[in-house]
Structure formats: C-alpha cells, structure tokens
C-alpha cells in the first residue's frame, strides 16, 4: 500500500502542475496514469506541436512543457504509478480513500484529485475493411514524432484541430502532405483552416474535400489509399502513411462509476474550489465541466491552484491556511 496525502489520477499537464501547487502547501502527491509516460495528451498526441497560449511562453513545444512541469514538480518528490488505470475508489470510515488500479496497486490518500483529461482515451477509427492489417505498418492514429514522416508521403484524414494542426506542421517535414476531409468546411479553428487553404492554394499541400475513405491496400505495408468523391468516383493515392484523425472517443471509463455527477462525459464541479460534490474528491483540467469551461491547459493550471487551497483542510485539519506568495515562503523541497 502506498500512503500519500493526495492521489492525483492523471499525470497530464494539469495533474503535474497540481503537484507543484500541493507542494507549496506541504502536501505530498502520488500520481497514477493509464499511459506509460507522463504528459497526458501533450506527450501522447502532440509531443512536437508548438503551443502558443501558455503564459510567459510565446511558443513552447508540448514535450518541453511537460519536461518543465516535471522539473517544477521535482522539489516536492512526487511518486508515480504509470501504465495502470485507476478502477476503484473505496471510501474509508475516516473519510480517506483507497484507490485500486488495473494492476492491483493500492494507494491510500486523504484526498482524490481527478485530472483524467479525456478519460482513458482511444482514437476513433474509420470503418474500413482491412484497417487493422496496416496499423503500425503505415496507418497510425497519432503523430508521436514528426520525424517519422520526414520526406515521406503522408495522407491525413479529418476536419478537426488535430487534422489541421498536423497538416500545417507536417507540410514542412513530409515529402508530400494530402489532407482529405469529408466536408467542404472544417470543424477546427478558423485560423488553422485559413492556413490550410493558403497552403493548398500555394501548391504546398494537396487538399481533397467532400471525399470519404473507402479502401486501404498494400503488400504487407500500406501503399495505396482509395477515397470516394461526392460523385462516387474513386481517388487512389499512393502513400507511405495514412493518419486518420477523427478525434478521440471520450471514454470516461471507470470514472463514470464513482458516483460523481457527470454531464457529457465530464465531471460537474463547483467553481469555488473545483470540488465534485463528493467529499474530498476534486476534478480539474479537461475532465471537469462548469458554465463557461474552456478546455485549455492554462485553465487547468488555475483550477489546480484554487483546488489545493480547498484540499488543505483535509490534510491539515488543525492548521489555518493563510495565502502567501511563493516569494515569501520560497519553494521548500521535501
Ligand atoms: C491536437 C491538440 C492540440 C491542442 N493544443 C492546445 C494548445 O495549443 N493550448 C492548450 O491550452 N490546449 C491545447 N490542447 C488541449 C490540451 O491538450 C488539454 O487541455 C490538456 O491536455 C488537458 O490536460 P489534463 O491534464 O487535464 O488532461 P490530459 O492531458 O488529457 O491528461 C489526462 C491523463 O489522465 C489519464 N487518465 C484518465 N483516466 C484515467 C484512469 N482511470 N486511470 C489512470 N489514468 C487515467 C490519461 O491517460 C491522461 O494521461 C490541445 C489538444 C489537442 C488534442
């Protein structure tokens, strides 16, 4: 049994920053993540993508941000269980919890912080015969390392932010990028869509609209992808890679069974302290919802700071917490 003050479920950017905020208040954290590495969506989906809306960083590479968050958390010696999904929360008589994972790890904690992002996510796959034959052999659902695609022919399929962002990014890396989308307009950010249309007009990428994925083929590895245009004519494209980016299916997984109030796959919270309505359980980052919620990293950071001040009373019931700037107390490691 691992004993800790706070058990943080999810080691994405928000869970990692929560360690720092907890540490300032002398609360220890143990983090559990179903993925084999920390960083959540940033490390798993877009490690090499630049991010432009982290305060103080005009531009930061997603993996660098994760590395910096780990560095920032280091003085407070967080401990980790990675590659294991949290399945159960069992409330104890004194109000604390025992958390159990898919691999039977048990953590005893005074407070639970759910920073589970999109939940245990899986990519939405197109319904096409033989897709599975080429997974890992030309078909991938995530861009982990853009260098994989250097000087390769790449087809991206999709109309959301991921498809647009990666089309823009890979247009500078790959030999040729083709973006295929089933509609005439994109769901993703208008700025990104405008950039994609510009790239197509300049001949830097191929853009195929109103087309649907029909077939994938190759001899052991993917070499041809067939689309159907709106007149049902076939478009065959030779390629090294196909990256279908149709989003992640929002699977809350076990979190949905913990008696919390759920709205559209997110946990409803009280914005005064991001508590869930179940005593000693908080939810921060992409996993929570409230009027006006924005699924942005910086919003999760704010929620972590507020939430820790509320959780303090469960860890130190006999102490009064007075707010101080970090310059007063410093960052005292433990
Ligand atoms: C392509 C793309 C581009 C983006 N660009 C930006 C941007 O430029 N700026 C910005 O601010 N935001 C951006 N975002 C959104 C940003 O990534 C999220 O807001 C952020 O990742 C949320 O952080 P989080 O820590 O709440 O959750 P996540 O990063 O989703 O991490 C949650 C972690 O919880 C784990 N988990 C869930 N359930 C369990 C369980 N039961 N047991 C164990 N582990 C569990 C998951 O495995 C995951 O690792 C982008 C998102 C995408 C997809």
Tab-separated table of C-alpha atoms and ligand atoms in Angstrom:
chain	number	residue	atom	x	y	z
A	1	UNK	CA	0.000	0.000	0.000
A	2	UNK	CA	1.319	3.422	-0.994
A	3	UNK	CA	0.428	6.162	1.525
A	4	UNK	CA	0.122	9.775	0.404
A	5	UNK	CA	-1.728	12.998	1.177
A	6	UNK	CA	-3.175	13.442	-2.310
A	7	UNK	CA	-3.718	10.869	-5.032
A	8	UNK	CA	-3.814	12.515	-8.449
A	9	UNK	CA	-5.493	10.426	-11.139
A	10	UNK	CA	-3.960	11.535	-14.436
A	11	UNK	CA	-0.415	12.778	-14.988
A	12	UNK	CA	-1.243	15.201	-17.793
A	13	UNK	CA	-0.095	18.836	-17.612
A	14	UNK	CA	-2.773	19.712	-15.077
A	15	UNK	CA	-2.007	16.776	-12.782
A	16	UNK	CA	1.703	17.626	-12.962
A	17	UNK	CA	1.184	21.298	-12.135
A	18	UNK	CA	-1.118	20.287	-9.270
A	19	UNK	CA	1.934	18.612	-7.655
A	20	UNK	CA	3.684	21.984	-7.548
A	21	UNK	CA	0.678	23.774	-6.067
A	22	UNK	CA	0.266	20.984	-3.485
A	23	UNK	CA	3.967	21.107	-2.641
A	24	UNK	CA	3.808	24.811	-1.840
A	25	UNK	CA	1.245	23.869	0.826
A	26	UNK	CA	3.375	20.942	2.021
A	27	UNK	CA	1.063	18.244	0.703
A	28	UNK	CA	2.578	15.127	-0.869
A	29	UNK	CA	1.269	13.614	-4.100
A	30	UNK	CA	1.157	10.231	-5.765
A	31	UNK	CA	0.120	10.261	-9.437
A	32	UNK	CA	-1.386	7.388	-11.405
A	33	UNK	CA	-1.745	7.311	-15.178
A	34	UNK	CA	-3.009	4.662	-17.559
A	35	UNK	CA	-0.400	5.721	-20.110
A	36	UNK	CA	3.177	4.518	-19.771
A	37	UNK	CA	4.502	8.078	-19.661
A	38	UNK	CA	3.558	11.385	-18.045
A	39	UNK	CA	2.259	14.357	-20.039
A	40	UNK	CA	-1.277	13.277	-20.969
A	41	UNK	CA	-2.472	14.490	-24.371
A	42	UNK	CA	0.705	16.526	-24.886
A	43	UNK	CA	3.062	13.559	-24.775
A	44	UNK	CA	0.666	11.044	-26.279
A	45	UNK	CA	-0.970	13.005	-29.094
A	46	UNK	CA	1.142	16.016	-29.978
A	47	UNK	CA	4.579	15.963	-28.303
A	48	UNK	CA	6.275	18.029	-31.018
A	49	UNK	CA	3.486	20.519	-31.626
A	50	UNK	CA	4.159	24.104	-30.616
A	51	UNK	CA	1.758	25.645	-28.063
A	52	UNK	CA	1.258	29.401	-28.111
A	53	UNK	CA	-1.054	30.109	-25.179
A	54	UNK	CA	0.942	29.240	-22.091
A	55	UNK	CA	1.522	32.479	-20.172
A	56	UNK	CA	5.153	33.530	-20.292
A	57	UNK	CA	5.991	31.269	-23.229
A	58	UNK	CA	5.336	32.905	-26.620
A	59	UNK	CA	5.916	29.416	-28.049
A	60	UNK	CA	6.645	26.137	-26.325
A	61	UNK	CA	6.963	22.649	-27.714
A	62	UNK	CA	4.422	20.353	-25.981
A	63	UNK	CA	7.004	17.835	-24.732
A	64	UNK	CA	9.249	20.643	-23.469
A	65	UNK	CA	6.316	21.966	-21.454
A	66	UNK	CA	5.818	18.515	-19.910
A	67	UNK	CA	9.539	18.265	-19.121
A	68	UNK	CA	9.447	21.700	-17.483
A	69	UNK	CA	6.385	20.761	-15.430
A	70	UNK	CA	8.260	17.675	-14.192
A	71	UNK	CA	11.237	19.893	-13.315
A	72	UNK	CA	8.950	22.324	-11.486
A	73	UNK	CA	7.357	19.447	-9.517
A	74	UNK	CA	10.727	17.846	-8.658
A	75	UNK	CA	11.381	19.659	-5.342
A	76	UNK	CA	8.221	18.046	-3.989
A	77	UNK	CA	9.284	14.479	-4.854
A	78	UNK	CA	6.045	13.205	-6.383
A	79	UNK	CA	5.760	9.439	-6.813
A	80	UNK	CA	4.203	7.754	-9.844
A	81	UNK	CA	2.378	4.615	-10.890
A	82	UNK	CA	2.353	4.594	-14.696
A	83	UNK	CA	0.727	2.269	-17.204
A	84	UNK	CA	-2.082	1.378	-14.774
A	85	UNK	CA	-5.703	2.510	-14.906
A	86	UNK	CA	-7.476	3.551	-11.727
A	87	UNK	CA	-10.509	1.311	-11.471
A	88	UNK	CA	-11.907	1.769	-7.948
A	89	UNK	CA	-12.149	4.340	-5.187
A	90	UNK	CA	-13.149	2.947	-1.802
A	91	UNK	CA	-14.082	5.412	0.900
A	92	UNK	CA	-12.768	4.616	4.387
A	93	UNK	CA	-14.526	5.352	7.675
A	94	UNK	CA	-12.273	8.337	8.390
A	95	UNK	CA	-13.164	9.895	5.012
A	96	UNK	CA	-9.904	8.934	3.280
A	97	UNK	CA	-9.784	6.690	0.198
A	98	UNK	CA	-8.122	3.549	-1.029
A	99	UNK	CA	-7.507	3.728	-4.755
A	100	UNK	CA	-7.051	0.483	-6.707
A	101	UNK	CA	-5.614	0.131	-10.192
A	102	UNK	CA	-5.997	-2.362	-13.002
A	103	UNK	CA	-2.723	-3.963	-11.838
A	104	UNK	CA	-3.913	-4.165	-8.210
A	105	UNK	CA	-1.703	-1.322	-6.944
A	106	UNK	CA	-3.322	0.262	-3.884
A	107	UNK	CA	-2.881	3.842	-2.775
A	108	UNK	CA	-4.199	5.268	0.477
A	109	UNK	CA	-4.890	9.018	0.202
A	110	UNK	CA	-6.609	11.723	2.227
A	111	UNK	CA	-7.842	13.483	-0.906
A	112	UNK	CA	-8.508	12.399	-4.501
A	113	UNK	CA	-7.835	14.735	-7.403
A	114	UNK	CA	-9.180	13.565	-10.724
A	115	UNK	CA	-7.116	15.153	-13.503
A	116	UNK	CA	-8.135	12.493	-16.008
A	117	UNK	CA	-8.466	14.717	-19.086
A	118	UNK	CA	-10.500	12.932	-21.700
A	119	UNK	CA	-10.502	9.756	-19.645
A	120	UNK	CA	-8.767	6.660	-20.889
A	121	UNK	CA	-8.912	7.657	-24.491
A	122	UNK	CA	-8.813	5.720	-27.699
A	123	UNK	CA	-8.716	7.086	-31.229
A	124	UNK	CA	-11.945	6.899	-33.241
A	125	UNK	CA	-11.225	4.643	-36.173
A	126	UNK	CA	-12.854	4.863	-39.576
A	127	UNK	CA	-14.974	1.878	-40.549
A	128	UNK	CA	-12.914	0.459	-43.378
A	129	UNK	CA	-12.131	-3.155	-44.131
A	130	UNK	CA	-8.530	-4.307	-43.521
A	131	UNK	CA	-7.656	-1.220	-41.478
A	132	UNK	CA	-6.201	-3.415	-38.729
A	133	UNK	CA	-3.840	-5.113	-41.200
A	134	UNK	CA	-1.951	-1.864	-41.728
A	135	UNK	CA	-1.981	-0.432	-38.198
A	136	UNK	CA	1.659	0.187	-37.344
A	137	UNK	CA	2.513	-0.600	-40.985
A	138	UNK	CA	1.590	2.743	-42.480
A	139	UNK	CA	-1.596	3.555	-40.572
A	140	UNK	CA	-1.224	5.477	-37.332
A	141	UNK	CA	-3.713	7.487	-35.302
A	142	UNK	CA	-1.234	9.780	-33.592
A	143	UNK	CA	1.786	11.830	-34.560
A	144	UNK	CA	4.218	10.993	-31.789
A	145	UNK	CA	7.395	12.007	-33.573
A	146	UNK	CA	7.039	14.124	-36.735
A	147	UNK	CA	10.497	12.971	-37.830
A	148	UNK	CA	8.901	9.603	-38.661
A	149	UNK	CA	7.236	11.383	-41.588
A	150	UNK	CA	10.288	13.270	-42.853
A	151	UNK	CA	10.468	13.016	-46.661
A	152	UNK	CA	7.529	10.588	-46.685
A	153	UNK	CA	4.186	10.795	-48.472
A	154	UNK	CA	1.505	11.340	-45.857
A	155	UNK	CA	-2.287	11.421	-46.049
A	156	UNK	CA	-4.165	12.980	-43.159
A	157	UNK	CA	-7.904	12.464	-42.891
A	158	UNK	CA	-10.190	14.584	-40.731
A	159	UNK	CA	-11.585	18.059	-40.257
A	160	UNK	CA	-10.852	18.989	-36.645
A	161	UNK	CA	-7.992	20.790	-34.942
A	162	UNK	CA	-5.650	17.800	-34.931
A	163	UNK	CA	-6.009	17.257	-38.679
A	164	UNK	CA	-5.478	20.963	-39.410
A	165	UNK	CA	-2.592	21.440	-36.960
A	166	UNK	CA	-0.720	18.396	-38.190
A	167	UNK	CA	-1.320	19.230	-41.846
A	168	UNK	CA	0.276	22.633	-41.266
A	169	UNK	CA	3.163	21.197	-39.265
A	170	UNK	CA	3.888	18.203	-41.496
A	171	UNK	CA	3.776	20.333	-44.665
A	172	UNK	CA	7.281	21.460	-43.603
A	173	UNK	CA	8.528	17.955	-42.848
A	174	UNK	CA	6.964	15.414	-45.184
A	175	UNK	CA	7.725	14.966	-48.890
A	176	UNK	CA	4.038	15.494	-49.691
A	177	UNK	CA	1.021	16.021	-47.477
A	178	UNK	CA	-2.542	15.344	-48.594
A	179	UNK	CA	-5.421	16.350	-46.353
A	180	UNK	CA	-8.714	14.629	-47.082
A	181	UNK	CA	-11.942	15.744	-45.423
A	182	UNK	CA	-15.482	14.548	-45.959
A	183	UNK	CA	-16.996	18.086	-45.850
A	184	UNK	CA	-16.297	21.411	-47.588
A	185	UNK	CA	-15.660	23.231	-44.306
A	186	UNK	CA	-13.600	22.387	-41.239
A	187	UNK	CA	-14.648	21.982	-37.615
A	188	UNK	CA	-11.240	23.141	-36.385
A	189	UNK	CA	-10.088	26.687	-35.572
A	190	UNK	CA	-10.879	29.149	-38.412
A	191	UNK	CA	-7.269	30.472	-38.359
A	192	UNK	CA	-5.883	26.973	-38.870
A	193	UNK	CA	-8.440	26.263	-41.617
A	194	UNK	CA	-7.411	29.507	-43.380
A	195	UNK	CA	-3.738	28.454	-43.188
A	196	UNK	CA	-4.569	25.059	-44.687
A	197	UNK	CA	-6.454	26.676	-47.599
A	198	UNK	CA	-3.450	29.007	-48.130
A	199	UNK	CA	-1.040	26.057	-48.229
A	200	UNK	CA	-3.279	24.320	-50.769
A	201	UNK	CA	-3.534	27.473	-52.921
A	202	UNK	CA	0.254	27.794	-52.870
A	203	UNK	CA	0.544	24.159	-54.005
A	204	UNK	CA	2.353	23.160	-50.787
A	205	UNK	CA	-0.203	20.508	-49.876
A	206	UNK	CA	-2.976	18.628	-51.676
A	207	UNK	CA	-6.431	19.246	-50.272
A	208	UNK	CA	-9.292	16.919	-51.157
A	209	UNK	CA	-12.713	17.914	-49.842
A	210	UNK	CA	-16.046	16.074	-49.849
A	211	UNK	CA	-14.350	12.703	-50.034
A	212	UNK	CA	-14.656	9.617	-47.869
A	213	UNK	CA	-12.185	6.888	-47.082
A	214	UNK	CA	-13.087	3.714	-48.983
A	215	UNK	CA	-10.173	1.291	-49.010
A	216	UNK	CA	-6.628	0.715	-47.844
A	217	UNK	CA	-4.281	-1.677	-49.590
A	218	UNK	CA	-0.667	-2.768	-49.829
A	219	UNK	CA	1.549	-5.781	-49.780
A	220	UNK	CA	2.272	-6.156	-46.070
A	221	UNK	CA	2.697	-2.414	-45.651
A	222	UNK	CA	0.306	0.312	-46.718
A	223	UNK	CA	0.898	1.695	-50.210
A	224	UNK	CA	-2.458	2.921	-51.569
A	225	UNK	CA	-5.475	4.629	-50.062
A	226	UNK	CA	-8.705	4.951	-52.028
A	227	UNK	CA	-11.254	7.682	-51.416
A	228	UNK	CA	-14.676	8.234	-52.959
A	229	UNK	CA	-15.526	11.783	-54.019
A	230	UNK	CA	-19.059	13.156	-53.895
A	231	UNK	CA	-19.846	11.832	-57.368
A	232	UNK	CA	-18.714	8.389	-56.068
A	233	UNK	CA	-15.661	8.451	-58.341
A	234	UNK	CA	-12.584	6.738	-56.890
A	235	UNK	CA	-9.476	8.728	-55.993
A	236	UNK	CA	-6.445	6.479	-55.483
A	237	UNK	CA	-3.406	7.943	-53.736
A	238	UNK	CA	-0.066	6.247	-53.254
A	239	UNK	CA	1.292	6.918	-49.804
A	240	UNK	CA	3.695	5.863	-47.085
A	241	UNK	CA	1.356	6.850	-44.260
A	242	UNK	CA	-2.319	7.363	-43.549
A	243	UNK	CA	-3.169	9.280	-40.379
A	244	UNK	CA	-6.925	9.234	-39.678
A	245	UNK	CA	-7.558	11.986	-37.119
A	246	UNK	CA	-11.231	11.590	-36.309
A	247	UNK	CA	-10.872	12.516	-32.673
A	248	UNK	CA	-10.630	10.527	-29.512
A	249	UNK	CA	-13.618	8.659	-28.241
A	250	UNK	CA	-14.382	10.239	-24.882
A	251	UNK	CA	-14.378	7.173	-22.697
A	252	UNK	CA	-14.553	8.165	-19.085
A	253	UNK	CA	-14.012	4.517	-18.300
A	254	UNK	CA	-14.208	3.631	-14.635
A	255	UNK	CA	-14.518	7.309	-13.576
A	256	UNK	CA	-18.159	7.170	-14.669
A	257	UNK	CA	-18.874	4.608	-11.923
A	258	UNK	CA	-17.613	6.591	-8.951
A	259	UNK	CA	-20.929	8.221	-8.074
A	260	UNK	CA	-19.979	11.653	-9.430
A	261	UNK	CA	-22.297	13.963	-11.306
A	262	UNK	CA	-21.436	13.561	-14.982
A	263	UNK	CA	-22.518	15.791	-17.860
A	264	UNK	CA	-21.431	14.979	-21.419
A	265	UNK	CA	-18.513	12.826	-20.306
A	266	UNK	CA	-17.194	15.411	-17.863
A	267	UNK	CA	-17.475	15.777	-14.090
A	268	UNK	CA	-19.608	18.658	-12.857
A	269	UNK	CA	-17.766	20.780	-10.309
A	270	UNK	CA	-18.350	23.744	-8.034
A	271	UNK	CA	-16.208	26.569	-9.458
A	272	UNK	CA	-15.467	27.914	-5.964
A	273	UNK	CA	-12.960	25.099	-5.421
A	274	UNK	CA	-13.477	22.518	-8.216
A	275	UNK	CA	-14.950	20.023	-5.729
A	276	UNK	CA	-17.193	17.353	-7.174
A	277	UNK	CA	-19.948	17.175	-4.584
A	278	UNK	CA	-18.420	14.004	-3.150
A	279	UNK	CA	-16.446	14.945	-0.063
A	280	UNK	CA	-12.644	15.007	-0.638
A	281	UNK	CA	-12.869	14.398	-4.383
A	282	UNK	CA	-11.891	17.226	-6.729
A	283	UNK	CA	-11.785	17.313	-10.541
A	284	UNK	CA	-9.510	19.655	-12.519
A	285	UNK	CA	-8.452	20.130	-16.127
A	286	UNK	CA	-10.242	18.748	-19.187
A	287	UNK	CA	-12.142	16.193	-17.092
A	288	UNK	CA	-14.381	18.774	-15.405
A	289	UNK	CA	-17.228	20.921	-16.641
A	290	UNK	CA	-18.940	24.095	-15.486
A	291	UNK	CA	-20.597	27.050	-17.227
A	292	UNK	CA	-18.010	28.746	-19.420
A	293	UNK	CA	-15.450	25.936	-19.171
A	294	UNK	CA	-12.570	26.125	-21.676
A	295	UNK	CA	-10.522	23.002	-22.250
A	296	UNK	CA	-7.196	24.784	-22.155
A	297	UNK	CA	-4.051	23.937	-20.233
A	298	UNK	CA	-3.902	27.342	-18.577
A	299	UNK	CA	-7.461	26.965	-17.240
A	300	UNK	CA	-6.460	23.644	-15.663
A	301	UNK	CA	-3.453	25.323	-14.012
A	302	UNK	CA	-5.736	27.928	-12.443
A	303	UNK	CA	-8.119	25.238	-11.227
A	304	UNK	CA	-5.199	23.336	-9.615
A	305	UNK	CA	-4.131	26.381	-7.595
A	306	UNK	CA	-7.636	27.128	-6.296
A	307	UNK	CA	-8.400	23.472	-5.560
A	308	UNK	CA	-5.263	22.898	-3.479
A	309	UNK	CA	-6.192	25.685	-1.088
A	310	UNK	CA	-9.520	23.952	-0.526
A	311	UNK	CA	-7.950	20.476	-0.080
A	312	UNK	CA	-5.521	21.775	2.585
A	313	UNK	CA	-8.164	21.430	5.332
A	314	UNK	CA	-8.361	17.659	4.811
A	315	UNK	CA	-4.606	17.175	5.092
A	316	UNK	CA	-4.014	19.659	7.920
A	317	UNK	CA	-7.372	19.899	9.730
A	318	UNK	CA	-5.782	21.699	12.725
A	319	UNK	CA	-3.999	24.396	10.731
A	320	UNK	CA	-5.304	27.640	9.343
A	321	UNK	CA	-4.134	28.362	5.810
A	322	UNK	CA	-3.158	31.907	5.002
A	323	UNK	CA	-2.365	32.825	1.432
A	324	UNK	CA	1.267	33.775	0.729
A	325	UNK	CA	3.217	34.455	-2.448
A	326	UNK	CA	5.927	31.910	-3.312
A	327	UNK	CA	8.467	34.697	-2.761
A	328	UNK	CA	7.532	34.736	0.954
A	329	UNK	CA	7.938	31.032	1.703
A	330	UNK	CA	10.106	30.067	-1.264
A	331	UNK	CA	9.904	26.635	-2.872
A	332	UNK	CA	10.933	24.436	0.038
A	333	UNK	CA	11.541	20.905	-1.128
A	334	UNK	CA	10.700	17.767	0.802
B	1	LIG	C1	-4.216	18.327	-31.080
B	1	LIG	C2	-4.433	19.113	-29.830
B	1	LIG	C3	-3.881	20.360	-29.716
B	1	LIG	C4	-4.067	21.102	-28.551
B	1	LIG	N1	-3.483	22.335	-28.452
B	1	LIG	C5	-3.612	23.048	-27.313
B	1	LIG	C6	-2.999	24.344	-27.184
B	1	LIG	O1	-2.350	24.817	-28.106
B	1	LIG	N2	-3.184	25.002	-25.994
B	1	LIG	C7	-3.922	24.488	-24.948
B	1	LIG	O2	-4.022	25.136	-23.895
B	1	LIG	N3	-4.517	23.277	-25.062
B	1	LIG	C8	-4.392	22.549	-26.204
B	1	LIG	N4	-4.998	21.330	-26.310
B	1	LIG	C9	-5.797	20.842	-25.157
B	1	LIG	C10	-4.862	20.325	-24.046
B	1	LIG	O3	-4.058	19.276	-24.546
B	1	LIG	C11	-5.701	19.850	-22.870
B	1	LIG	O4	-6.439	20.953	-22.367
B	1	LIG	C12	-4.788	19.300	-21.763
B	1	LIG	O5	-4.066	18.184	-22.201
B	1	LIG	C13	-5.622	18.922	-20.537
B	1	LIG	O6	-4.750	18.473	-19.565
B	1	LIG	P1	-5.232	17.441	-18.444
B	1	LIG	O7	-4.042	17.219	-17.584
B	1	LIG	O8	-6.496	17.934	-17.852
B	1	LIG	O9	-5.639	16.111	-19.231
B	1	LIG	P2	-4.835	15.142	-20.223
B	1	LIG	O10	-3.704	15.823	-20.882
B	1	LIG	O11	-5.879	14.532	-21.084
B	1	LIG	O12	-4.252	14.018	-19.250
B	1	LIG	C14	-5.132	13.191	-18.541
B	1	LIG	C15	-4.442	11.889	-18.190
B	1	LIG	O13	-5.332	11.127	-17.352
B	1	LIG	C16	-5.160	9.755	-17.637
B	1	LIG	N5	-6.330	9.014	-17.160
B	1	LIG	C17	-7.639	9.209	-17.454
B	1	LIG	N6	-8.428	8.341	-16.798
B	1	LIG	C18	-7.582	7.574	-16.054
B	1	LIG	C19	-7.772	6.477	-15.159
B	1	LIG	N7	-8.990	5.997	-14.856
B	1	LIG	N8	-6.675	5.905	-14.604
B	1	LIG	C20	-5.423	6.370	-14.879
B	1	LIG	N9	-5.184	7.401	-15.706
B	1	LIG	C21	-6.248	7.992	-16.284
B	1	LIG	C22	-4.979	9.726	-19.152
B	1	LIG	O14	-4.279	8.551	-19.542
B	1	LIG	C23	-4.172	11.011	-19.408
B	1	LIG	O15	-2.782	10.766	-19.486
B	1	LIG	C24	-4.844	20.573	-27.474
B	1	LIG	C25	-5.405	19.304	-27.581
B	1	LIG	C26	-5.215	18.572	-28.743
B	1	LIG	C27	-5.825	17.205	-28.856
